[in-house]
mmCIF file of C-alpha atoms in Angstrom:
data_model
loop_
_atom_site.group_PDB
_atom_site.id
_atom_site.type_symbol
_atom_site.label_atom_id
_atom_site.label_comp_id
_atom_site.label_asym_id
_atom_site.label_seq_id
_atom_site.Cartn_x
_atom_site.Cartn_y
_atom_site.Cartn_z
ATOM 1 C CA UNK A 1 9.099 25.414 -28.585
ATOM 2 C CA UNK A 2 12.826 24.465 -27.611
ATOM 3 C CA UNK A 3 12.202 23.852 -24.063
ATOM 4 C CA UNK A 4 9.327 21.547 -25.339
ATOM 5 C CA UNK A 5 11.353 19.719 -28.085
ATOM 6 C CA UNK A 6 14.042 19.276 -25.641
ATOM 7 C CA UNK A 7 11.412 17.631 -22.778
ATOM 8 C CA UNK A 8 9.758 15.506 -25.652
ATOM 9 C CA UNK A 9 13.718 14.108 -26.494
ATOM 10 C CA UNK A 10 14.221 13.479 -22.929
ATOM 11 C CA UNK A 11 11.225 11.621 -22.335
ATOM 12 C CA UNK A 12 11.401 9.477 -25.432
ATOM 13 C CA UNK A 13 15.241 8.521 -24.070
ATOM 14 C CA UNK A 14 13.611 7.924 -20.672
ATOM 15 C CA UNK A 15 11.152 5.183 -22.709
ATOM 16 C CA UNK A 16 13.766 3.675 -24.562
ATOM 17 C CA UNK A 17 15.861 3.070 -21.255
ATOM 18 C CA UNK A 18 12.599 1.689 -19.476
ATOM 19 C CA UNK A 19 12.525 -0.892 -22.255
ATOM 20 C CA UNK A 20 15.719 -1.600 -22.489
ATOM 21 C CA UNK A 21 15.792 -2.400 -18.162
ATOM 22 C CA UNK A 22 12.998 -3.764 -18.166
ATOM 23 C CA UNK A 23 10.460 -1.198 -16.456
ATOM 24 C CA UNK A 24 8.415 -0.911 -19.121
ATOM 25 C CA UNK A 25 4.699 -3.458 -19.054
ATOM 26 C CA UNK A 26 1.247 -3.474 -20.639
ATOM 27 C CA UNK A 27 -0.696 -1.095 -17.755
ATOM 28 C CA UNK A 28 2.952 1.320 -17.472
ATOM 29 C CA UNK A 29 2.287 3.966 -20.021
ATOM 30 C CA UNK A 30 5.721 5.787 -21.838
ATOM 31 C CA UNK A 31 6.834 8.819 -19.921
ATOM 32 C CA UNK A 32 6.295 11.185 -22.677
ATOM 33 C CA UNK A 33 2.494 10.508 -21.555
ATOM 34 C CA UNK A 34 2.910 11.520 -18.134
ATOM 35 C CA UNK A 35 2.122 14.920 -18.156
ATOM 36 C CA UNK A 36 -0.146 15.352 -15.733
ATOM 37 C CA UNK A 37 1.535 14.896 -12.156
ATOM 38 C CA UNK A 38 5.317 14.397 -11.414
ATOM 39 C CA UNK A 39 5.260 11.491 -9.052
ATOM 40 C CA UNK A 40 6.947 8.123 -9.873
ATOM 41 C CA UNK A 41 4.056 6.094 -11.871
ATOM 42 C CA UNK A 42 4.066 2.769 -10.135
ATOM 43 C CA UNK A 43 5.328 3.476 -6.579
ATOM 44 C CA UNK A 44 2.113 6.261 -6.202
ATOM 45 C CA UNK A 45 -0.142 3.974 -7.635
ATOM 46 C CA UNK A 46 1.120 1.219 -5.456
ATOM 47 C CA UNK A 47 1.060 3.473 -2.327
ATOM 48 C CA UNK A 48 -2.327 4.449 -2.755
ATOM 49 C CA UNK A 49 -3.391 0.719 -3.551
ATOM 50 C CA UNK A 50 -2.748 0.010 0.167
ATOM 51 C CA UNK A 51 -4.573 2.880 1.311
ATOM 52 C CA UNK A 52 -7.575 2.404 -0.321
ATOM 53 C CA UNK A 53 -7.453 -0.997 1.425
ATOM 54 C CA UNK A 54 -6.372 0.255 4.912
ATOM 55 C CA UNK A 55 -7.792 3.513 5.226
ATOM 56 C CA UNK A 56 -10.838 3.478 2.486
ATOM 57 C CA UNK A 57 -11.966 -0.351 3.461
ATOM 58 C CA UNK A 58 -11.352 -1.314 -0.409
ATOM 59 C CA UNK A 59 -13.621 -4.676 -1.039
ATOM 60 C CA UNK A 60 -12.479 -7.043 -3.882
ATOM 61 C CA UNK A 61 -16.226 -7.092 -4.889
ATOM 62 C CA UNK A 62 -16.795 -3.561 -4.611
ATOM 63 C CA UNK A 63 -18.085 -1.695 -7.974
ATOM 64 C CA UNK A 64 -15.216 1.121 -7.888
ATOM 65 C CA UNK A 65 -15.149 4.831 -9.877
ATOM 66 C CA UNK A 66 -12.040 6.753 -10.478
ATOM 67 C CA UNK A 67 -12.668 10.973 -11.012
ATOM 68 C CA UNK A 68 -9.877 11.801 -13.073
ATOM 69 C CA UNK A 69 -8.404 8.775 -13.571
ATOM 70 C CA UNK A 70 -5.244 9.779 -16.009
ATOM 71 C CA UNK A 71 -3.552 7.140 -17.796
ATOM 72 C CA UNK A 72 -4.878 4.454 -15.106
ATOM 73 C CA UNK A 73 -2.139 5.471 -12.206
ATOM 74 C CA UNK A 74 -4.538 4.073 -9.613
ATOM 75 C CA UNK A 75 -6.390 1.490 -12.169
ATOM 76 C CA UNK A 76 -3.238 -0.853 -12.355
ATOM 77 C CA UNK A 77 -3.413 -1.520 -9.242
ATOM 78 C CA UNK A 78 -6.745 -1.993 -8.600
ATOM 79 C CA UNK A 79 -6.321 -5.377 -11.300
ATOM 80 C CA UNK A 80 -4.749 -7.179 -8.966
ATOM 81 C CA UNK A 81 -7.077 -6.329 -5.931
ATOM 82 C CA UNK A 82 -10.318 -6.559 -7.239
ATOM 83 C CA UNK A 83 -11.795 -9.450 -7.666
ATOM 84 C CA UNK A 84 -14.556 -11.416 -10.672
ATOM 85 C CA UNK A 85 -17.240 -9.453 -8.531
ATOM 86 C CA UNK A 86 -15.538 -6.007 -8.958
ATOM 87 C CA UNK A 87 -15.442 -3.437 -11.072
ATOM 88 C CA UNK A 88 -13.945 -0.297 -12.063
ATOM 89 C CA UNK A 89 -14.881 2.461 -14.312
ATOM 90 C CA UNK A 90 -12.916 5.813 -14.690
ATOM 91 C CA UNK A 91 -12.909 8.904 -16.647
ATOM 92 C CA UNK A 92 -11.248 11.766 -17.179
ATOM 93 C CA UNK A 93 -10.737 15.553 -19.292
ATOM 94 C CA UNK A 94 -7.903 14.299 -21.092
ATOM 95 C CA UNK A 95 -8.490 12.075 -24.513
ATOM 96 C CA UNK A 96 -4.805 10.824 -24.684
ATOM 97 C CA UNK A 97 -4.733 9.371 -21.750
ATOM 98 C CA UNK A 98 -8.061 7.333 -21.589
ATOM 99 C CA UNK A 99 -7.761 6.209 -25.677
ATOM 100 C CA UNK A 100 -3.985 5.155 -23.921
ATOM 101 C CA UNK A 101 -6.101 3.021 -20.958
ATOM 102 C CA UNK A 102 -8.918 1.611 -23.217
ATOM 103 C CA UNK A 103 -6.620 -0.233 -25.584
ATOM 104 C CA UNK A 104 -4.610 -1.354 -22.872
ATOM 105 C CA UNK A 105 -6.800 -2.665 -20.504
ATOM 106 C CA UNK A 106 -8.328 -4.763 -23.411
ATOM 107 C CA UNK A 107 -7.647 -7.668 -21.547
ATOM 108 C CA UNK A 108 -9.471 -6.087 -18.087
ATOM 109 C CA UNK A 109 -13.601 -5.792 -19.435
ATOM 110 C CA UNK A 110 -14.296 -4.934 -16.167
ATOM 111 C CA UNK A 111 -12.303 -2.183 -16.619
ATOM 112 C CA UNK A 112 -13.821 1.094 -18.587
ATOM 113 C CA UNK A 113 -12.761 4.681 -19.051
ATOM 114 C CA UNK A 114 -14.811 7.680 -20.592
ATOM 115 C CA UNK A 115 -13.324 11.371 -21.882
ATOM 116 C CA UNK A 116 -15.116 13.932 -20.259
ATOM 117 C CA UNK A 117 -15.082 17.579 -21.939
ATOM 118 C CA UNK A 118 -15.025 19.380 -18.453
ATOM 119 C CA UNK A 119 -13.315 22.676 -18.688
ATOM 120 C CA UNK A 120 -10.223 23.609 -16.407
ATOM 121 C CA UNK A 121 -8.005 26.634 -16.567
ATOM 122 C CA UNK A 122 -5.217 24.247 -16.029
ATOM 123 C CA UNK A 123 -5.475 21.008 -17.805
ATOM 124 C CA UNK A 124 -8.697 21.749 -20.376
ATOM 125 C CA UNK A 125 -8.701 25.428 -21.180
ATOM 126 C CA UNK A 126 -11.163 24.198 -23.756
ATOM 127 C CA UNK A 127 -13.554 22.256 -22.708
ATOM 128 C CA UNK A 128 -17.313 22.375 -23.324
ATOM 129 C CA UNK A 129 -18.563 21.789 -19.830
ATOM 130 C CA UNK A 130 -18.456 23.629 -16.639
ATOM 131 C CA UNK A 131 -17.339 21.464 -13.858
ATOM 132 C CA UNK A 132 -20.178 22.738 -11.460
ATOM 133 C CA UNK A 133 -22.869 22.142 -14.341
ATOM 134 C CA UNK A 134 -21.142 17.979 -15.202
ATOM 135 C CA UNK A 135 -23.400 15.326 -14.460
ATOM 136 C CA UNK A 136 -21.022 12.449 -14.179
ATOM 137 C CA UNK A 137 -22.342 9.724 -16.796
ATOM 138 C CA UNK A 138 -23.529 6.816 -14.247
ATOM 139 C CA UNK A 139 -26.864 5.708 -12.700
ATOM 140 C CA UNK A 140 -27.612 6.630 -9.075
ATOM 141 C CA UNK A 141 -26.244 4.568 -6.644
ATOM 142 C CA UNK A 142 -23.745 2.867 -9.273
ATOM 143 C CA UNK A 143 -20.764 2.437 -7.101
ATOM 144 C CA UNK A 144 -19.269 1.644 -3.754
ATOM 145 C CA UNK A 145 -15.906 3.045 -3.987
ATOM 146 C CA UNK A 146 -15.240 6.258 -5.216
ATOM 147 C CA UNK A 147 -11.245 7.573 -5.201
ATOM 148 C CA UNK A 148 -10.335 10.865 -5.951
ATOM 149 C CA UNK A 149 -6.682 11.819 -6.210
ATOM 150 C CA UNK A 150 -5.076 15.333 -6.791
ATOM 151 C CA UNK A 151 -8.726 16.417 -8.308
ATOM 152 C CA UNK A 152 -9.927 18.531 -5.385
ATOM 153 C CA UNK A 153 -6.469 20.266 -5.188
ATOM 154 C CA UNK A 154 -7.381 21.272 -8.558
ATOM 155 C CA UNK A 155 -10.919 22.505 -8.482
ATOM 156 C CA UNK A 156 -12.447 25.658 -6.613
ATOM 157 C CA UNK A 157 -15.436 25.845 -3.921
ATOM 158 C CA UNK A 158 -18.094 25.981 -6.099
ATOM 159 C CA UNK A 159 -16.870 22.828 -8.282
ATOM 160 C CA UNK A 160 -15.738 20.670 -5.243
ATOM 161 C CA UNK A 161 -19.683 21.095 -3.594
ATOM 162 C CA UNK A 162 -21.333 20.082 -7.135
ATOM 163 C CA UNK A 163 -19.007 17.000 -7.590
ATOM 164 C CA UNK A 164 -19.357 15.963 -3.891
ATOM 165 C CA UNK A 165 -23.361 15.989 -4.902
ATOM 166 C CA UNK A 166 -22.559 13.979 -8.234
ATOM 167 C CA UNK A 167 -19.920 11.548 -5.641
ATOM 168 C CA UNK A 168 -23.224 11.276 -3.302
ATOM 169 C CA UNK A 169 -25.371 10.603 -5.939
ATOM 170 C CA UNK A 170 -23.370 8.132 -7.668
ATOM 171 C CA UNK A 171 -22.584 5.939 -3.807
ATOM 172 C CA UNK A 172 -24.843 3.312 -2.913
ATOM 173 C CA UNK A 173 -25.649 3.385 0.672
ATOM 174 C CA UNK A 174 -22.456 2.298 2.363
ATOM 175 C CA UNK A 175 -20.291 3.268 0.111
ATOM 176 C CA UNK A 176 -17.339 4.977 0.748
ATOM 177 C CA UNK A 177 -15.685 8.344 -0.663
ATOM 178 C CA UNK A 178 -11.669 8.087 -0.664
ATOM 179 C CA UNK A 179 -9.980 11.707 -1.778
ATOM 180 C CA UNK A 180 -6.991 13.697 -1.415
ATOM 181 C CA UNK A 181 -7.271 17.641 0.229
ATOM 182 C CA UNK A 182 -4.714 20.596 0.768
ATOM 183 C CA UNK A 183 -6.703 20.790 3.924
ATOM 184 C CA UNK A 184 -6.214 23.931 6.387
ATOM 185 C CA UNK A 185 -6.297 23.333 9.359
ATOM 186 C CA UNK A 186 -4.732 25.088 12.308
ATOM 187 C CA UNK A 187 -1.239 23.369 12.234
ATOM 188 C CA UNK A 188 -1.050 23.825 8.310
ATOM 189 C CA UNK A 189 -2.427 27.575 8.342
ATOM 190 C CA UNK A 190 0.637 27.950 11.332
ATOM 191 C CA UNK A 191 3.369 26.215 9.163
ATOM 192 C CA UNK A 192 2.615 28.289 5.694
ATOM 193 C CA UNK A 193 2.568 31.280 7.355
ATOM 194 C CA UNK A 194 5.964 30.225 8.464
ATOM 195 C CA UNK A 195 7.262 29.325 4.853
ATOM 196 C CA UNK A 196 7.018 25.529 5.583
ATOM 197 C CA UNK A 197 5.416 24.616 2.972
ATOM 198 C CA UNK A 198 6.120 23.314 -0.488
ATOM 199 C CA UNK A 199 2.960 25.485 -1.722
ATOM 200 C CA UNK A 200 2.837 28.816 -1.076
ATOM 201 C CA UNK A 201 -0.578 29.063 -0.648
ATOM 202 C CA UNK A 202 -1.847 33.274 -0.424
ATOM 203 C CA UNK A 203 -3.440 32.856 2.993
ATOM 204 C CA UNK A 204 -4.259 36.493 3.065
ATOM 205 C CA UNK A 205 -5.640 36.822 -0.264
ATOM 206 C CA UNK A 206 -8.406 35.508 -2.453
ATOM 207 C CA UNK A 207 -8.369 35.072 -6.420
ATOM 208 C CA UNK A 208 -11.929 34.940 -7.047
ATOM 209 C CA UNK A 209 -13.701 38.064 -5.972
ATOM 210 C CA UNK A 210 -14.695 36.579 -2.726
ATOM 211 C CA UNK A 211 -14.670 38.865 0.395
ATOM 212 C CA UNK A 212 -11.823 40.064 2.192
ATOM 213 C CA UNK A 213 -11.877 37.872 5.952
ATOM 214 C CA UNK A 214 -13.603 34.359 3.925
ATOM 215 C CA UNK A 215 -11.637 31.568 5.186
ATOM 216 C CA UNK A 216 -12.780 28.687 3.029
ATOM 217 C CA UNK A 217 -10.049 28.321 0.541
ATOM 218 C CA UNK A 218 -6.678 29.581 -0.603
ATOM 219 C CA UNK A 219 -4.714 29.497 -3.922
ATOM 220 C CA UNK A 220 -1.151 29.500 -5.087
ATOM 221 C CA UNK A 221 -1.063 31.239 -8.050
ATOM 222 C CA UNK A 222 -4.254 34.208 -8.356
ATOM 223 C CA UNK A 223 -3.791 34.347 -12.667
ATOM 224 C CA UNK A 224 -4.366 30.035 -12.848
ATOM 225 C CA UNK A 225 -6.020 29.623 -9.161
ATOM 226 C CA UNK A 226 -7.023 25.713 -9.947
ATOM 227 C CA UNK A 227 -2.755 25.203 -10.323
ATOM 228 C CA UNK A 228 -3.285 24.131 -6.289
ATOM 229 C CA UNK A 229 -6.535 24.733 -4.640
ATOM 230 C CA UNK A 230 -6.410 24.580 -0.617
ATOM 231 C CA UNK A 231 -9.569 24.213 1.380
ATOM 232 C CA UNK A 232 -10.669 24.962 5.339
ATOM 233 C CA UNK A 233 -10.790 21.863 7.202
ATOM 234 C CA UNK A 234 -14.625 23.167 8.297
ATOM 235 C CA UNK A 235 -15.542 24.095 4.679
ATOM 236 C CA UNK A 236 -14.966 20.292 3.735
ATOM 237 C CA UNK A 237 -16.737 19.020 6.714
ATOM 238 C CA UNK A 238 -20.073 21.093 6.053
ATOM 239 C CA UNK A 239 -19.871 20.222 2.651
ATOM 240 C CA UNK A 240 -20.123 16.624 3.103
ATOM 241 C CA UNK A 241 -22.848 16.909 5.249
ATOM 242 C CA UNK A 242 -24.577 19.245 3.519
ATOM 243 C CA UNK A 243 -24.566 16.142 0.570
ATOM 244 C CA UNK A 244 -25.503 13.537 3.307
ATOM 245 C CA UNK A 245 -21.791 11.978 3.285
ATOM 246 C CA UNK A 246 -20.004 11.245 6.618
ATOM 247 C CA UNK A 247 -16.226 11.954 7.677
ATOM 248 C CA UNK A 248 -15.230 8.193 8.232
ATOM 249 C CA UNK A 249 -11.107 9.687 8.629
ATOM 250 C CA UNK A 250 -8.639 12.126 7.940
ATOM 251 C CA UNK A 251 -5.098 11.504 7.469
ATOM 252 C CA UNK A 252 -2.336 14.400 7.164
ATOM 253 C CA UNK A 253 -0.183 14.687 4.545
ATOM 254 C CA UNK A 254 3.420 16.512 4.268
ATOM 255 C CA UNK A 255 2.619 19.254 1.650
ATOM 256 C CA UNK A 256 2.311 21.709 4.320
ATOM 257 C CA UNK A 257 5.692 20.748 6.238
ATOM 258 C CA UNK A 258 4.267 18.347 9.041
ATOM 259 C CA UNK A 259 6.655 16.062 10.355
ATOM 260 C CA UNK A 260 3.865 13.289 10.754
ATOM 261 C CA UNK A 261 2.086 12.587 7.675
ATOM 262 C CA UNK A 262 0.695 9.602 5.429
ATOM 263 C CA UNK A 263 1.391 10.844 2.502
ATOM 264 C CA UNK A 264 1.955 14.182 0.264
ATOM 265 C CA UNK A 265 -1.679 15.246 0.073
ATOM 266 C CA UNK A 266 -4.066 15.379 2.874
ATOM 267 C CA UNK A 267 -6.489 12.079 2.664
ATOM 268 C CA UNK A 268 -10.028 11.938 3.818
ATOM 269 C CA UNK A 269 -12.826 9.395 3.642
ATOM 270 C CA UNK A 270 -16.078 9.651 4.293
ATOM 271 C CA UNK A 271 -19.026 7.150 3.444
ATOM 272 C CA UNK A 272 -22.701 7.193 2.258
ATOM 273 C CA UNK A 273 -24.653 6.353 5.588
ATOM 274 C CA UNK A 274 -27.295 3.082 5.166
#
């Protein structure tokens, strides 16, 4: 209760000194909000604007969806780059955040965000719906742009195959996937066996009753395994197919140690063929 008072009081100070400098503006939500995710609000969102464009082929007119869209990290952006033709729709497990987003993007009505009541051991111990049973709440072949980021770190197998079946579903034909992994590879498997990494991901392990040799994912932390959910390079690639999505790039990220890298996570994009 202390430790949370005392992170409330620091976060309300942070707020008041964002006024006062002049950070603060109508799409940057206050601190105390930012819960989920520890990265600096604008510069992520900014970073990922430009790879959506350069590495996801981002359109102006393209009809986009954000899975787990927050408090609109990656939707403030996306105002300035798409265009009358556009449009973006996100939602999300977390009420705060997208009541926060629809009265601020008032002025955006091509901008909309939905609550979702998905359960997750992590952020929605609560909620009413399995993430392998949600249907997400859009017509087939709604959207051309669909961006995932730090959502498949946080789900497990089973979860990740039914929403890249929802993510197919939802694509038009050429549309394109955009999402962020903890992908193993060979190199990443090498460097967190050799304490590398910033996750300690149980290599040798499993959380989830699977058995002992299976190779398709890893976990951090067996009691919450959906804390940081790793996945086998191969896994992701037969999933995708298996949904009728194809790898259109992967792009390595540092979590793991690598001294090349685009950025933390692991990002891969994949489109919905013609």
């Amino acid at each position: 209760m202390l430790a949370r008072a005392a992170l409330s009081l620091r976060l309300r100070t942070a707020d008041l000194r964002d006024r006062v400098t002049g950070r603060a503006d109508a799409l940057v939500p206050p601190r105390r909000l930012e819960h989920i995710g520890h990265s600096d609000f604008v510069a992520t969102g900014d970073e990922f604007a430009r790879h959506f464009v350069a590495l996801g082929g981002l359109r102006p007119s393209d009809r986009v969806l954000d899975v787990g869209c927050g408090i609109g990290r990656m939707a403030r952006p996306l105002t300035a780059l798409l265009g009358p033709d556009g449009s973006y729709d996100g939602f999300d497990i977390d009420p705060s955040g997208v009541d926060w987003c629809r009265e601020h993007y008032a002025a955006f009505p091509r901008f909309r965000f939905q609550a979702v009541d998905v359960a997750n051991p992590r952020y929605n111990p609560g909620g009413a719906l399995a993430a392998h049973a949600f249907r997400f709440p859009y017509e087939d072949g709604a959207f051309d742009f669909v961006l995932l980021t730090s959502v498949f770190t946080h789900l497990l197998p089973g979860d990740v195959d039914h929403y890249l079946a929802e993510i197919a579903r939802v694509l038009a034909p050429g549309g394109r996937l955009f999402a962020t992994f903890f992908l193993l590879d060979d190199e990443a498997r090498a460097l967190v066996a050799a304490g590398r990494s910033s996750l300690a991901f149980r290599l040798d392990a499993r959380s989830d009753g699977l058995p002992p040799g299976d190779e398709n994912h890893a976990v951090v932390d067996p009691e919450i395994p959906e804390e940081a959910v790793a996945f086998a390079t191969a896994w992701v690639g037969a999933a995708l197919a298996r949904h009728g999505l194809r790898e259109a790039g992967r792009h390595p990220g540092s979590w793991c140690g690598r001294a090349a890298f685009t950025s933390y996570q692991d990002i891969l994009c994949a489109e919905r063929p013609h």
